[in-house]
Amino acid sequence: MKPLLEISHLDKQIGTLHLQDISFTLEPGYIFGLIGRNGAGKTSLIRTIMNLYRKDSGNVIVNGCPMDTMEREAKDQIGFVLDEFLFEEKLSIAANGKLFGATYTAYDHELFLRFCSRFGLNPKQKTGKLSKGQKARFQLAFALSHQAKLFIMDEPAAGLDPLFRRELTGYMQELVENGTRSILFSTHLTSDLDQIGDYIALIDEGRFCFCMDMESLQERFVLVKGTEQEISALHSPHILATVHEPYGSTALAEYPDESLISGLDVSRPTLAELLFYLQKGRCIS
Ligand SMILES: Nc1ncnc2c1ncn2[C@@H]1O[C@H](COP(=O)(O)OP(=O)(O)OP(=O)(O)O)[C@@H](O)[C@H]1O
């Protein structure tokens, strides 16, 4: 099956940030999560993929359409929810739908209004007066109204109340369910990603530390718990970090040999734990 997104050797210098040699592909039917600390380059990468920042080198291809030579066709297939509000704040929700909808081949205004109603939005309200969460809902309604194949979302759940946040993860799963659409999204909410992510990339200082499917990630890293003595005795290049706390010690190990960890308490880290221990081990800044 043709990938919905193909990124190869993407490079971009933005101020002091250098997005460096970013490559990945996203097939239809999957959710790809992008994580990383504040300032790691998530928003910059998303903006570069969408050609809001012009890349220095590399390629972005959306459902077979190269961003360089078929930008309109490529953007036609992208539904976005961004941190920065790109719509006309002086106009109403409905007027924004019509205005920006005209730039998409398959925009359906009736469908947009139905989504607005489903998300509790009044189409007559000016977008400039919307709260952060309402702006996210508006963008989502619009993204869902022009038959986009690839959904790109920059921290879509930031500023959303817990109820709608839960609904949002439900919509995201619904979107990819029939195997024809995909989602690339950035988030700090690793628990959401633990639940719905199929692929995950960790970005740090503009580079991918890893980019892999969730299953491989779970095979790659383990947490090993024991007494301070037991954990201190683990000398191996497979040990990425050790943390000693009053109530016990923990090591993060990568592809550990069975012999190294036998007899110890071994578990799979959550994403939050993985980030914590990678940082402790100075694998990420
Ligand atoms: N327009 C710009 N001009 C100059 N530097 C920029 C610009 N945009 C981004 N940067 C640089 O890129 C860095 C990364 O910013 P970016 O917004 O991509 O991070 P992020 O991972 O999305 O962070 P956060 O989680 O806080 O949203 C910034 O710290 C800044 O140095």
PDB file of C-alpha atoms and ligand atoms in Angstrom:
ATOM      1  CA  MET A   1       0.000   0.000   0.000  1.00  0.00           C
ATOM      2  CA  LYS A   2       1.188   3.519  -0.842  1.00  0.00           C
ATOM      3  CA  PRO A   3       2.378   5.471   2.234  1.00  0.00           C
ATOM      4  CA  LEU A   4       0.342   8.558   3.111  1.00  0.00           C
ATOM      5  CA  LEU A   5       3.468  10.342   4.253  1.00  0.00           C
ATOM      6  CA  GLU A   6       7.066   9.820   3.185  1.00  0.00           C
ATOM      7  CA  ILE A   7       9.717  12.004   4.772  1.00  0.00           C
ATOM      8  CA  SER A   8      13.290  11.510   3.654  1.00  0.00           C
ATOM      9  CA  HIS A   9      16.436  13.224   4.918  1.00  0.00           C
ATOM     10  CA  LEU A  10      14.550  16.360   5.907  1.00  0.00           C
ATOM     11  CA  ASP A  11      16.864  19.155   7.033  1.00  0.00           C
ATOM     12  CA  LYS A  12      16.016  22.630   8.273  1.00  0.00           C
ATOM     13  CA  GLN A  13      17.861  25.231  10.305  1.00  0.00           C
ATOM     14  CA  ILE A  14      15.455  27.448  12.302  1.00  0.00           C
ATOM     15  CA  GLY A  15      17.202  29.903  14.595  1.00  0.00           C
ATOM     16  CA  THR A  16      19.392  27.753  16.825  1.00  0.00           C
ATOM     17  CA  LEU A  17      17.409  24.578  16.094  1.00  0.00           C
ATOM     18  CA  HIS A  18      18.729  22.209  13.443  1.00  0.00           C
ATOM     19  CA  LEU A  19      16.196  19.632  12.268  1.00  0.00           C
ATOM     20  CA  GLN A  20      18.576  17.006  11.034  1.00  0.00           C
ATOM     21  CA  ASP A  21      18.173  14.082   8.666  1.00  0.00           C
ATOM     22  CA  ILE A  22      14.573  13.243   9.601  1.00  0.00           C
ATOM     23  CA  SER A  23      13.234  10.221   7.707  1.00  0.00           C
ATOM     24  CA  PHE A  24      10.122   8.106   8.229  1.00  0.00           C
ATOM     25  CA  THR A  25       7.084   6.786   6.400  1.00  0.00           C
ATOM     26  CA  LEU A  26       3.487   6.495   7.545  1.00  0.00           C
ATOM     27  CA  GLU A  27       1.187   3.936   5.946  1.00  0.00           C
ATOM     28  CA  PRO A  28      -2.608   4.329   5.903  1.00  0.00           C
ATOM     29  CA  GLY A  29      -4.422   3.163   9.038  1.00  0.00           C
ATOM     30  CA  TYR A  30      -1.892   4.184  11.665  1.00  0.00           C
ATOM     31  CA  ILE A  31      -1.341   6.778  14.377  1.00  0.00           C
ATOM     32  CA  PHE A  32       2.171   8.210  14.647  1.00  0.00           C
ATOM     33  CA  GLY A  33       3.068  10.091  17.821  1.00  0.00           C
ATOM     34  CA  LEU A  34       5.858  12.605  18.114  1.00  0.00           C
ATOM     35  CA  ILE A  35       7.219  13.253  21.590  1.00  0.00           C
ATOM     36  CA  GLY A  36      10.059  15.299  23.041  1.00  0.00           C
ATOM     37  CA  ARG A  37      10.697  17.908  25.698  1.00  0.00           C
ATOM     38  CA  ASN A  38       9.844  21.612  25.285  1.00  0.00           C
ATOM     39  CA  GLY A  39      11.887  23.126  22.462  1.00  0.00           C
ATOM     40  CA  ALA A  40      12.964  19.744  21.034  1.00  0.00           C
ATOM     41  CA  GLY A  41      11.616  20.642  17.575  1.00  0.00           C
ATOM     42  CA  LYS A  42       8.174  19.010  17.329  1.00  0.00           C
ATOM     43  CA  THR A  43       6.283  22.084  16.122  1.00  0.00           C
ATOM     44  CA  SER A  44       9.148  23.071  13.816  1.00  0.00           C
ATOM     45  CA  LEU A  45       9.132  19.602  12.251  1.00  0.00           C
ATOM     46  CA  ILE A  46       5.365  19.690  11.752  1.00  0.00           C
ATOM     47  CA  ARG A  47       5.555  23.162  10.209  1.00  0.00           C
ATOM     48  CA  THR A  48       8.399  22.057   7.921  1.00  0.00           C
ATOM     49  CA  ILE A  49       6.456  18.970   6.799  1.00  0.00           C
ATOM     50  CA  MET A  50       3.482  21.224   5.982  1.00  0.00           C
ATOM     51  CA  ASN A  51       5.749  23.625   4.080  1.00  0.00           C
ATOM     52  CA  LEU A  52       4.889  26.473   6.476  1.00  0.00           C
ATOM     53  CA  TYR A  53       8.676  26.545   7.006  1.00  0.00           C
ATOM     54  CA  ARG A  54      10.568  25.958   3.770  1.00  0.00           C
ATOM     55  CA  LYS A  55      12.912  23.001   4.201  1.00  0.00           C
ATOM     56  CA  ASP A  56      16.642  23.327   3.423  1.00  0.00           C
ATOM     57  CA  SER A  57      16.836  19.837   1.925  1.00  0.00           C
ATOM     58  CA  GLY A  58      15.119  16.454   1.847  1.00  0.00           C
ATOM     59  CA  ASN A  59      11.717  15.356   0.588  1.00  0.00           C
ATOM     60  CA  VAL A  60       8.119  15.400   1.797  1.00  0.00           C
ATOM     61  CA  ILE A  61       5.618  13.309  -0.176  1.00  0.00           C
ATOM     62  CA  VAL A  62       1.923  13.189   0.801  1.00  0.00           C
ATOM     63  CA  ASN A  63       0.007  10.264  -0.683  1.00  0.00           C
ATOM     64  CA  GLY A  64       2.300  10.212  -3.708  1.00  0.00           C
ATOM     65  CA  CYS A  65       2.314  14.024  -4.160  1.00  0.00           C
ATOM     66  CA  PRO A  66       5.723  15.670  -3.625  1.00  0.00           C
ATOM     67  CA  MET A  67       5.371  18.881  -1.607  1.00  0.00           C
ATOM     68  CA  ASP A  68       7.964  20.507  -3.912  1.00  0.00           C
ATOM     69  CA  THR A  69       6.125  20.043  -7.197  1.00  0.00           C
ATOM     70  CA  MET A  70       2.501  19.268  -6.223  1.00  0.00           C
ATOM     71  CA  GLU A  71       1.987  21.425  -3.138  1.00  0.00           C
ATOM     72  CA  ARG A  72      -1.732  22.057  -3.750  1.00  0.00           C
ATOM     73  CA  GLU A  73      -2.514  18.357  -4.262  1.00  0.00           C
ATOM     74  CA  ALA A  74      -0.395  17.440  -1.225  1.00  0.00           C
ATOM     75  CA  LYS A  75      -2.086  20.030   1.034  1.00  0.00           C
ATOM     76  CA  ASP A  76      -5.516  19.026  -0.275  1.00  0.00           C
ATOM     77  CA  GLN A  77      -5.033  15.728   1.540  1.00  0.00           C
ATOM     78  CA  ILE A  78      -3.888  17.147   4.858  1.00  0.00           C
ATOM     79  CA  GLY A  79      -6.314  17.961   7.668  1.00  0.00           C
ATOM     80  CA  PHE A  80      -4.570  19.963  10.377  1.00  0.00           C
ATOM     81  CA  VAL A  81      -5.006  21.021  13.980  1.00  0.00           C
ATOM     82  CA  LEU A  82      -2.191  23.403  14.830  1.00  0.00           C
ATOM     83  CA  ASP A  83      -1.053  25.317  17.856  1.00  0.00           C
ATOM     84  CA  GLU A  84      -0.992  28.499  15.811  1.00  0.00           C
ATOM     85  CA  PHE A  85      -4.427  29.551  14.570  1.00  0.00           C
ATOM     86  CA  LEU A  86      -4.189  30.079  10.809  1.00  0.00           C
ATOM     87  CA  PHE A  87      -7.830  31.130  10.315  1.00  0.00           C
ATOM     88  CA  GLU A  88      -9.470  34.564  10.086  1.00  0.00           C
ATOM     89  CA  GLU A  89     -10.218  35.671  13.641  1.00  0.00           C
ATOM     90  CA  LYS A  90     -12.615  38.473  12.597  1.00  0.00           C
ATOM     91  CA  LEU A  91     -14.907  36.056  10.762  1.00  0.00           C
ATOM     92  CA  SER A  92     -17.440  33.604  12.138  1.00  0.00           C
ATOM     93  CA  ILE A  93     -16.876  29.854  12.253  1.00  0.00           C
ATOM     94  CA  ALA A  94     -19.223  29.338   9.279  1.00  0.00           C
ATOM     95  CA  ALA A  95     -17.602  32.128   7.222  1.00  0.00           C
ATOM     96  CA  ASN A  96     -14.134  30.710   7.939  1.00  0.00           C
ATOM     97  CA  GLY A  97     -15.359  27.308   6.810  1.00  0.00           C
ATOM     98  CA  LYS A  98     -16.551  28.737   3.500  1.00  0.00           C
ATOM     99  CA  LEU A  99     -13.492  30.953   2.982  1.00  0.00           C
ATOM    100  CA  PHE A 100     -10.853  28.317   3.693  1.00  0.00           C
ATOM    101  CA  GLY A 101     -13.000  25.473   2.414  1.00  0.00           C
ATOM    102  CA  ALA A 102     -12.793  27.042  -1.056  1.00  0.00           C
ATOM    103  CA  THR A 103      -9.079  26.168  -1.136  1.00  0.00           C
ATOM    104  CA  TYR A 104      -9.855  22.433  -0.889  1.00  0.00           C
ATOM    105  CA  THR A 105     -11.190  20.339  -3.765  1.00  0.00           C
ATOM    106  CA  ALA A 106     -13.521  18.208  -1.630  1.00  0.00           C
ATOM    107  CA  TYR A 107     -14.713  20.633   1.082  1.00  0.00           C
ATOM    108  CA  ASP A 108     -18.277  19.891   2.232  1.00  0.00           C
ATOM    109  CA  HIS A 109     -19.820  22.826   4.145  1.00  0.00           C
ATOM    110  CA  GLU A 110     -22.852  20.850   5.357  1.00  0.00           C
ATOM    111  CA  LEU A 111     -20.539  18.213   6.778  1.00  0.00           C
ATOM    112  CA  PHE A 112     -18.469  20.959   8.455  1.00  0.00           C
ATOM    113  CA  LEU A 113     -21.616  22.381  10.101  1.00  0.00           C
ATOM    114  CA  ARG A 114     -22.595  18.901  11.285  1.00  0.00           C
ATOM    115  CA  PHE A 115     -19.186  18.454  12.924  1.00  0.00           C
ATOM    116  CA  CYS A 116     -19.476  21.937  14.501  1.00  0.00           C
ATOM    117  CA  SER A 117     -22.777  20.888  16.028  1.00  0.00           C
ATOM    118  CA  ARG A 118     -21.292  17.569  17.210  1.00  0.00           C
ATOM    119  CA  PHE A 119     -18.406  19.478  18.867  1.00  0.00           C
ATOM    120  CA  GLY A 120     -20.744  22.013  20.508  1.00  0.00           C
ATOM    121  CA  LEU A 121     -19.671  24.985  18.370  1.00  0.00           C
ATOM    122  CA  ASN A 122     -21.971  27.836  17.344  1.00  0.00           C
ATOM    123  CA  PRO A 123     -21.267  28.521  13.632  1.00  0.00           C
ATOM    124  CA  LYS A 124     -22.186  32.199  14.093  1.00  0.00           C
ATOM    125  CA  GLN A 125     -19.479  32.817  16.686  1.00  0.00           C
ATOM    126  CA  LYS A 126     -16.368  34.747  15.637  1.00  0.00           C
ATOM    127  CA  THR A 127     -13.301  32.495  15.755  1.00  0.00           C
ATOM    128  CA  GLY A 128     -11.277  35.239  17.477  1.00  0.00           C
ATOM    129  CA  LYS A 129     -13.591  34.906  20.483  1.00  0.00           C
ATOM    130  CA  LEU A 130     -13.144  31.142  20.832  1.00  0.00           C
ATOM    131  CA  SER A 131     -11.251  29.613  23.737  1.00  0.00           C
ATOM    132  CA  LYS A 132      -8.122  27.549  23.060  1.00  0.00           C
ATOM    133  CA  GLY A 133     -10.071  24.313  23.350  1.00  0.00           C
ATOM    134  CA  GLN A 134     -12.868  25.630  21.100  1.00  0.00           C
ATOM    135  CA  LYS A 135     -10.264  26.642  18.506  1.00  0.00           C
ATOM    136  CA  ALA A 136      -8.952  23.072  18.555  1.00  0.00           C
ATOM    137  CA  ARG A 137     -12.521  21.751  18.116  1.00  0.00           C
ATOM    138  CA  PHE A 138     -13.113  24.190  15.237  1.00  0.00           C
ATOM    139  CA  GLN A 139      -9.901  23.111  13.502  1.00  0.00           C
ATOM    140  CA  LEU A 140     -10.816  19.472  13.987  1.00  0.00           C
ATOM    141  CA  ALA A 141     -14.302  20.032  12.515  1.00  0.00           C
ATOM    142  CA  PHE A 142     -12.722  21.749   9.514  1.00  0.00           C
ATOM    143  CA  ALA A 143     -10.037  19.067   9.110  1.00  0.00           C
ATOM    144  CA  LEU A 144     -12.775  16.427   9.019  1.00  0.00           C
ATOM    145  CA  SER A 145     -14.761  18.230   6.311  1.00  0.00           C
ATOM    146  CA  HIS A 146     -12.586  18.006   3.216  1.00  0.00           C
ATOM    147  CA  GLN A 147     -11.849  14.309   2.896  1.00  0.00           C
ATOM    148  CA  ALA A 148      -8.308  14.599   4.189  1.00  0.00           C
ATOM    149  CA  LYS A 149      -6.280  11.408   4.253  1.00  0.00           C
ATOM    150  CA  LEU A 150      -3.449  12.567   6.465  1.00  0.00           C
ATOM    151  CA  PHE A 151      -4.222  14.339   9.718  1.00  0.00           C
ATOM    152  CA  ILE A 152      -1.428  16.418  11.209  1.00  0.00           C
ATOM    153  CA  MET A 153      -2.020  17.657  14.732  1.00  0.00           C
ATOM    154  CA  ASP A 154       0.302  19.693  16.907  1.00  0.00           C
ATOM    155  CA  GLU A 155      -0.551  19.014  20.536  1.00  0.00           C
ATOM    156  CA  PRO A 156      -4.250  18.747  19.730  1.00  0.00           C
ATOM    157  CA  ALA A 157      -5.197  17.870  23.303  1.00  0.00           C
ATOM    158  CA  ALA A 158      -3.415  20.849  24.897  1.00  0.00           C
ATOM    159  CA  GLY A 159      -6.029  23.098  26.507  1.00  0.00           C
ATOM    160  CA  LEU A 160      -8.858  20.603  26.103  1.00  0.00           C
ATOM    161  CA  ASP A 161     -11.008  19.621  29.060  1.00  0.00           C
ATOM    162  CA  PRO A 162     -10.619  15.973  30.158  1.00  0.00           C
ATOM    163  CA  LEU A 163     -13.958  14.966  28.674  1.00  0.00           C
ATOM    164  CA  PHE A 164     -13.242  16.281  25.176  1.00  0.00           C
ATOM    165  CA  ARG A 165      -9.660  15.011  25.421  1.00  0.00           C
ATOM    166  CA  ARG A 166     -11.062  11.547  25.883  1.00  0.00           C
ATOM    167  CA  GLU A 167     -13.491  12.097  23.012  1.00  0.00           C
ATOM    168  CA  LEU A 168     -10.599  13.299  20.858  1.00  0.00           C
ATOM    169  CA  THR A 169      -8.606  10.095  21.329  1.00  0.00           C
ATOM    170  CA  GLY A 170     -11.818   8.250  20.398  1.00  0.00           C
ATOM    171  CA  TYR A 171     -12.188  10.328  17.179  1.00  0.00           C
ATOM    172  CA  MET A 172      -8.546   9.718  16.362  1.00  0.00           C
ATOM    173  CA  GLN A 173      -9.013   5.969  16.629  1.00  0.00           C
ATOM    174  CA  GLU A 174     -12.231   6.213  14.602  1.00  0.00           C
ATOM    175  CA  LEU A 175     -10.394   8.151  11.887  1.00  0.00           C
ATOM    176  CA  VAL A 176      -7.817   5.447  11.212  1.00  0.00           C
ATOM    177  CA  GLU A 177     -10.155   2.516  11.828  1.00  0.00           C
ATOM    178  CA  ASN A 178     -11.067   1.776   8.207  1.00  0.00           C
ATOM    179  CA  GLY A 179      -7.396   1.751   7.190  1.00  0.00           C
ATOM    180  CA  THR A 180      -7.506   4.615   4.666  1.00  0.00           C
ATOM    181  CA  ARG A 181      -6.347   7.526   6.838  1.00  0.00           C
ATOM    182  CA  SER A 182      -3.435   8.236   9.159  1.00  0.00           C
ATOM    183  CA  ILE A 183      -2.567  10.676  11.893  1.00  0.00           C
ATOM    184  CA  LEU A 184       0.729  12.313  12.772  1.00  0.00           C
ATOM    185  CA  PHE A 185       0.491  14.162  16.070  1.00  0.00           C
ATOM    186  CA  SER A 186       2.757  15.696  18.656  1.00  0.00           C
ATOM    187  CA  THR A 187       1.987  15.453  22.329  1.00  0.00           C
ATOM    188  CA  HIS A 188       3.299  15.746  25.855  1.00  0.00           C
ATOM    189  CA  LEU A 189       0.518  13.450  27.018  1.00  0.00           C
ATOM    190  CA  THR A 190       2.366  10.170  26.880  1.00  0.00           C
ATOM    191  CA  SER A 191      -0.529   8.314  28.486  1.00  0.00           C
ATOM    192  CA  ASP A 192      -2.691   9.134  25.418  1.00  0.00           C
ATOM    193  CA  LEU A 193       0.056   7.871  23.163  1.00  0.00           C
ATOM    194  CA  ASP A 194       0.494   4.699  25.249  1.00  0.00           C
ATOM    195  CA  GLN A 195      -3.178   4.062  24.494  1.00  0.00           C
ATOM    196  CA  ILE A 196      -3.546   4.929  20.805  1.00  0.00           C
ATOM    197  CA  GLY A 197      -0.070   5.198  19.221  1.00  0.00           C
ATOM    198  CA  ASP A 198       1.066   2.672  16.611  1.00  0.00           C
ATOM    199  CA  TYR A 199       4.397   4.372  15.889  1.00  0.00           C
ATOM    200  CA  ILE A 200       6.400   6.693  18.025  1.00  0.00           C
ATOM    201  CA  ALA A 201       9.323   9.015  17.436  1.00  0.00           C
ATOM    202  CA  LEU A 202      11.300  10.760  20.140  1.00  0.00           C
ATOM    203  CA  ILE A 203      12.858  14.012  18.978  1.00  0.00           C
ATOM    204  CA  ASP A 204      15.653  15.729  20.875  1.00  0.00           C
ATOM    205  CA  GLU A 205      17.565  18.811  19.706  1.00  0.00           C
ATOM    206  CA  GLY A 206      16.126  18.425  16.213  1.00  0.00           C
ATOM    207  CA  ARG A 207      17.092  14.771  15.737  1.00  0.00           C
ATOM    208  CA  PHE A 208      15.163  11.543  16.084  1.00  0.00           C
ATOM    209  CA  CYS A 209      16.504   9.491  19.028  1.00  0.00           C
ATOM    210  CA  PHE A 210      14.289   6.641  17.898  1.00  0.00           C
ATOM    211  CA  CYS A 211      11.399   6.121  15.521  1.00  0.00           C
ATOM    212  CA  MET A 212       9.687   2.747  15.663  1.00  0.00           C
ATOM    213  CA  ASP A 213       6.458   0.853  16.098  1.00  0.00           C
ATOM    214  CA  MET A 214       5.109   0.485  19.619  1.00  0.00           C
ATOM    215  CA  GLU A 215       5.692  -3.271  19.686  1.00  0.00           C
ATOM    216  CA  SER A 216       9.387  -2.933  18.816  1.00  0.00           C
ATOM    217  CA  LEU A 217       9.710  -0.186  21.399  1.00  0.00           C
ATOM    218  CA  GLN A 218       8.309  -2.495  24.044  1.00  0.00           C
ATOM    219  CA  GLU A 219      10.738  -5.233  23.011  1.00  0.00           C
ATOM    220  CA  ARG A 220      13.669  -2.826  23.057  1.00  0.00           C
ATOM    221  CA  PHE A 221      13.462  -1.303  26.538  1.00  0.00           C
ATOM    222  CA  VAL A 222      12.893  -2.888  29.941  1.00  0.00           C
ATOM    223  CA  LEU A 223      12.953  -1.607  33.493  1.00  0.00           C
ATOM    224  CA  VAL A 224      14.884  -3.729  35.961  1.00  0.00           C
ATOM    225  CA  LYS A 225      14.153  -3.239  39.636  1.00  0.00           C
ATOM    226  CA  GLY A 226      16.116  -4.523  42.620  1.00  0.00           C
ATOM    227  CA  THR A 227      18.130  -3.528  45.645  1.00  0.00           C
ATOM    228  CA  GLU A 228      20.808  -0.842  45.298  1.00  0.00           C
ATOM    229  CA  GLN A 229      23.443  -3.574  45.417  1.00  0.00           C
ATOM    230  CA  GLU A 230      21.763  -5.659  42.691  1.00  0.00           C
ATOM    231  CA  ILE A 231      21.254  -2.721  40.332  1.00  0.00           C
ATOM    232  CA  SER A 232      24.742  -1.266  40.952  1.00  0.00           C
ATOM    233  CA  ALA A 233      26.213  -4.650  39.997  1.00  0.00           C
ATOM    234  CA  LEU A 234      24.676  -4.466  36.485  1.00  0.00           C
ATOM    235  CA  HIS A 235      27.657  -3.511  34.352  1.00  0.00           C
ATOM    236  CA  SER A 236      26.790  -3.723  30.681  1.00  0.00           C
ATOM    237  CA  PRO A 237      26.531  -1.460  27.654  1.00  0.00           C
ATOM    238  CA  HIS A 238      22.856  -2.532  27.616  1.00  0.00           C
ATOM    239  CA  ILE A 239      22.226  -0.538  30.799  1.00  0.00           C
ATOM    240  CA  LEU A 240      21.275   3.009  29.783  1.00  0.00           C
ATOM    241  CA  ALA A 241      20.486   4.489  33.179  1.00  0.00           C
ATOM    242  CA  THR A 242      20.352   3.568  36.845  1.00  0.00           C
ATOM    243  CA  VAL A 243      18.421   5.424  39.487  1.00  0.00           C
ATOM    244  CA  HIS A 244      18.712   4.744  43.219  1.00  0.00           C
ATOM    245  CA  GLU A 245      15.855   5.807  45.420  1.00  0.00           C
ATOM    246  CA  PRO A 246      15.174   5.212  49.128  1.00  0.00           C
ATOM    247  CA  TYR A 247      12.617   2.493  48.391  1.00  0.00           C
ATOM    248  CA  GLY A 248      14.612   0.637  45.718  1.00  0.00           C
ATOM    249  CA  SER A 249      16.743   0.958  42.618  1.00  0.00           C
ATOM    250  CA  THR A 250      15.867   0.816  38.922  1.00  0.00           C
ATOM    251  CA  ALA A 251      17.831   0.412  35.717  1.00  0.00           C
ATOM    252  CA  LEU A 252      16.678   1.086  32.164  1.00  0.00           C
ATOM    253  CA  ALA A 253      18.083  -1.589  29.883  1.00  0.00           C
ATOM    254  CA  GLU A 254      18.121  -1.839  26.087  1.00  0.00           C
ATOM    255  CA  TYR A 255      17.891  -5.325  24.532  1.00  0.00           C
ATOM    256  CA  PRO A 256      19.334  -6.891  27.723  1.00  0.00           C
ATOM    257  CA  ASP A 257      20.699 -10.449  27.736  1.00  0.00           C
ATOM    258  CA  GLU A 258      18.543 -12.855  29.694  1.00  0.00           C
ATOM    259  CA  SER A 259      21.568 -13.697  31.882  1.00  0.00           C
ATOM    260  CA  LEU A 260      22.005 -10.042  32.883  1.00  0.00           C
ATOM    261  CA  ILE A 261      18.530  -9.615  34.325  1.00  0.00           C
ATOM    262  CA  SER A 262      17.569 -13.098  35.470  1.00  0.00           C
ATOM    263  CA  GLY A 263      16.194 -13.200  39.011  1.00  0.00           C
ATOM    264  CA  LEU A 264      15.395  -9.470  38.957  1.00  0.00           C
ATOM    265  CA  ASP A 265      12.007  -7.782  38.710  1.00  0.00           C
ATOM    266  CA  VAL A 266      11.634  -6.885  35.013  1.00  0.00           C
ATOM    267  CA  SER A 267       8.808  -4.809  33.498  1.00  0.00           C
ATOM    268  CA  ARG A 268       8.022  -2.764  30.384  1.00  0.00           C
ATOM    269  CA  PRO A 269       8.298   0.994  30.929  1.00  0.00           C
ATOM    270  CA  THR A 270       5.445   3.333  30.131  1.00  0.00           C
ATOM    271  CA  LEU A 271       6.439   6.137  27.754  1.00  0.00           C
ATOM    272  CA  ALA A 272       6.614   8.555  30.680  1.00  0.00           C
ATOM    273  CA  GLU A 273       8.988   6.196  32.513  1.00  0.00           C
ATOM    274  CA  LEU A 274      11.054   5.680  29.355  1.00  0.00           C
ATOM    275  CA  LEU A 275      11.500   9.442  28.907  1.00  0.00           C
ATOM    276  CA  PHE A 276      12.369   9.862  32.586  1.00  0.00           C
ATOM    277  CA  TYR A 277      15.082   7.193  32.543  1.00  0.00           C
ATOM    278  CA  LEU A 278      16.483   8.193  29.133  1.00  0.00           C
ATOM    279  CA  GLN A 279      16.918  11.676  30.552  1.00  0.00           C
ATOM    280  CA  LYS A 280      18.474  10.344  33.764  1.00  0.00           C
ATOM    281  CA  GLY A 281      20.933   8.348  31.664  1.00  0.00           C
ATOM    282  CA  ARG A 282      21.665  11.478  29.601  1.00  0.00           C
ATOM    283  CA  CYS A 283      20.562   9.646  26.454  1.00  0.00           C
ATOM    284  CA  ILE A 284      18.418  12.733  25.843  1.00  0.00           C
ATOM    285  CA  SER A 285      18.975  16.254  27.085  1.00  0.00           C
TER     286      SER A 285
HETATM  287  N1  LIG B   1      10.482  31.113  14.020  1.00  0.00           N
HETATM  288  C1  LIG B   1      11.559  30.765  14.731  1.00  0.00           C
HETATM  289  N2  LIG B   1      12.636  31.572  14.800  1.00  0.00           N
HETATM  290  C2  LIG B   1      13.735  31.228  15.501  1.00  0.00           C
HETATM  291  N3  LIG B   1      13.844  30.079  16.183  1.00  0.00           N
HETATM  292  C3  LIG B   1      12.809  29.244  16.157  1.00  0.00           C
HETATM  293  C4  LIG B   1      11.609  29.518  15.437  1.00  0.00           C
HETATM  294  N4  LIG B   1      10.764  28.486  15.593  1.00  0.00           N
HETATM  295  C5  LIG B   1      11.396  27.597  16.375  1.00  0.00           C
HETATM  296  N5  LIG B   1      12.623  28.052  16.714  1.00  0.00           N
HETATM  297  C6  LIG B   1      13.616  27.331  17.535  1.00  0.00           C
HETATM  298  O1  LIG B   1      13.267  25.984  17.559  1.00  0.00           O
HETATM  299  C7  LIG B   1      13.235  25.508  18.900  1.00  0.00           C
HETATM  300  C8  LIG B   1      12.206  24.415  18.964  1.00  0.00           C
HETATM  301  O2  LIG B   1      10.889  24.976  18.911  1.00  0.00           O
HETATM  302  P1  LIG B   1       9.617  24.058  18.661  1.00  0.00           P
HETATM  303  O3  LIG B   1       8.438  24.971  18.842  1.00  0.00           O
HETATM  304  O4  LIG B   1       9.750  23.340  17.392  1.00  0.00           O
HETATM  305  O5  LIG B   1       9.724  23.026  19.873  1.00  0.00           O
HETATM  306  P2  LIG B   1       8.631  22.014  20.425  1.00  0.00           P
HETATM  307  O6  LIG B   1       9.291  20.678  20.532  1.00  0.00           O
HETATM  308  O7  LIG B   1       7.383  22.082  19.632  1.00  0.00           O
HETATM  309  O8  LIG B   1       8.403  22.606  21.876  1.00  0.00           O
HETATM  310  P3  LIG B   1       7.095  22.659  22.824  1.00  0.00           P
HETATM  311  O9  LIG B   1       6.930  21.266  23.368  1.00  0.00           O
HETATM  312  O10 LIG B   1       7.503  23.618  23.889  1.00  0.00           O
HETATM  313  O11 LIG B   1       5.926  23.124  22.016  1.00  0.00           O
HETATM  314  C9  LIG B   1      12.969  26.730  19.738  1.00  0.00           C
HETATM  315  O12 LIG B   1      13.516  26.600  21.022  1.00  0.00           O
HETATM  316  C10 LIG B   1      13.678  27.812  18.965  1.00  0.00           C
HETATM  317  O13 LIG B   1      15.055  27.822  19.321  1.00  0.00           O
END
